[in-house]
Amino acid sequence: MLKRVVLRAIRAYQANGGAKAHFNLSCNFTPSCSEYTYQAIDKYGLCRGARLSFNRIKRCNDPDCIDVKADPLP
């Protein structure tokens, strides 16, 4: 049940503009960090998916990164 609530919250965040609208940032990876988080939680569950997402978000928004890099789920 909590997993569904979190997934809905992620979709609402994305529908309202995501990082660009809320933080004026763009992701350095494809899929975006919010989509990666959605996929990770959907596939691996809330705990492992959140861990994967946290590690991904720590690597994101590097101001020196020029190119968008592909970084799919493991």
Short mmCIF file of C-alpha atoms in Angstrom, two decimals:
data_model
loop_
_atom_site.label_atom_id
_atom_site.label_comp_id
_atom_site.label_asym_id
_atom_site.label_seq_id
_atom_site.Cartn_x
_atom_site.Cartn_y
_atom_site.Cartn_z
CA MET A 1 0.00 0.00 0.00
CA LEU A 2 2.79 2.47 0.88
CA LYS A 3 4.54 1.57 -2.37
CA ARG A 4 1.46 2.67 -4.37
CA VAL A 5 1.25 5.95 -2.46
CA VAL A 6 4.91 6.71 -3.18
CA LEU A 7 4.53 5.81 -6.85
CA ARG A 8 1.50 8.11 -7.16
CA ALA A 9 3.42 10.91 -5.46
CA ILE A 10 6.25 10.50 -7.97
CA ARG A 11 3.81 10.67 -10.90
CA ALA A 12 2.22 13.80 -9.41
CA TYR A 13 5.66 15.38 -9.04
CA GLN A 14 6.43 14.55 -12.67
CA ALA A 15 3.07 15.87 -13.87
CA ASN A 16 3.75 19.18 -12.12
CA GLY A 17 7.05 19.76 -13.90
CA GLY A 18 9.55 17.67 -11.96
CA ALA A 19 12.99 19.01 -11.05
CA LYS A 20 12.95 21.71 -13.70
CA ALA A 21 9.83 23.34 -12.25
CA HIS A 22 10.52 22.72 -8.56
CA PHE A 23 14.30 23.17 -8.29
CA ASN A 24 15.29 24.72 -11.64
CA LEU A 25 17.62 21.76 -12.27
CA SER A 26 17.88 19.27 -15.06
CA CYS A 27 18.99 15.68 -14.67
CA ASN A 28 22.35 14.51 -16.01
CA PHE A 29 21.00 11.04 -16.72
CA THR A 30 18.39 9.34 -18.80
CA PRO A 31 15.90 8.23 -17.59
CA SER A 32 15.39 11.21 -15.31
CA CYS A 33 15.97 10.71 -11.60
CA SER A 34 12.26 10.73 -10.82
CA GLU A 35 11.56 8.13 -13.54
CA TYR A 36 14.51 6.03 -12.34
CA THR A 37 13.09 6.22 -8.80
CA TYR A 38 9.65 5.20 -10.02
CA GLN A 39 11.06 2.23 -11.95
CA ALA A 40 13.34 1.15 -9.08
CA ILE A 41 10.55 1.19 -6.49
CA ASP A 42 8.14 -0.53 -8.88
CA LYS A 43 10.64 -3.27 -9.71
CA TYR A 44 12.55 -3.81 -6.46
CA GLY A 45 10.14 -2.59 -3.78
CA LEU A 46 10.22 0.43 -1.53
CA CYS A 47 13.36 -0.26 0.52
CA ARG A 48 15.78 -1.42 -2.18
CA GLY A 49 14.29 0.93 -4.76
CA ALA A 50 14.74 3.90 -2.43
CA ARG A 51 18.36 2.90 -1.78
CA LEU A 52 19.10 2.68 -5.51
CA SER A 53 17.37 6.00 -6.09
CA PHE A 54 19.25 7.76 -3.29
CA ASN A 55 22.58 6.61 -4.75
CA ARG A 56 21.50 7.80 -8.20
CA ILE A 57 20.37 11.21 -6.95
CA LYS A 58 23.71 11.68 -5.18
CA ARG A 59 25.42 11.39 -8.60
CA CYS A 60 22.98 13.67 -10.39
CA ASN A 61 23.10 17.41 -11.11
CA ASP A 62 26.83 17.65 -11.56
CA PRO A 63 27.30 21.21 -12.85
CA ASP A 64 30.40 20.14 -14.84
CA CYS A 65 28.50 17.45 -16.76
CA ILE A 66 27.80 18.53 -20.32
CA ASP A 67 26.30 15.38 -21.84
CA VAL A 68 23.28 13.44 -20.63
CA LYS A 69 24.37 9.89 -19.78
CA ALA A 70 22.32 6.71 -20.06
CA ASP A 71 21.94 5.07 -16.64
CA PRO A 72 19.25 2.35 -16.67
CA LEU A 73 18.28 0.21 -13.69
CA PRO A 74 20.59 -2.68 -12.85
#
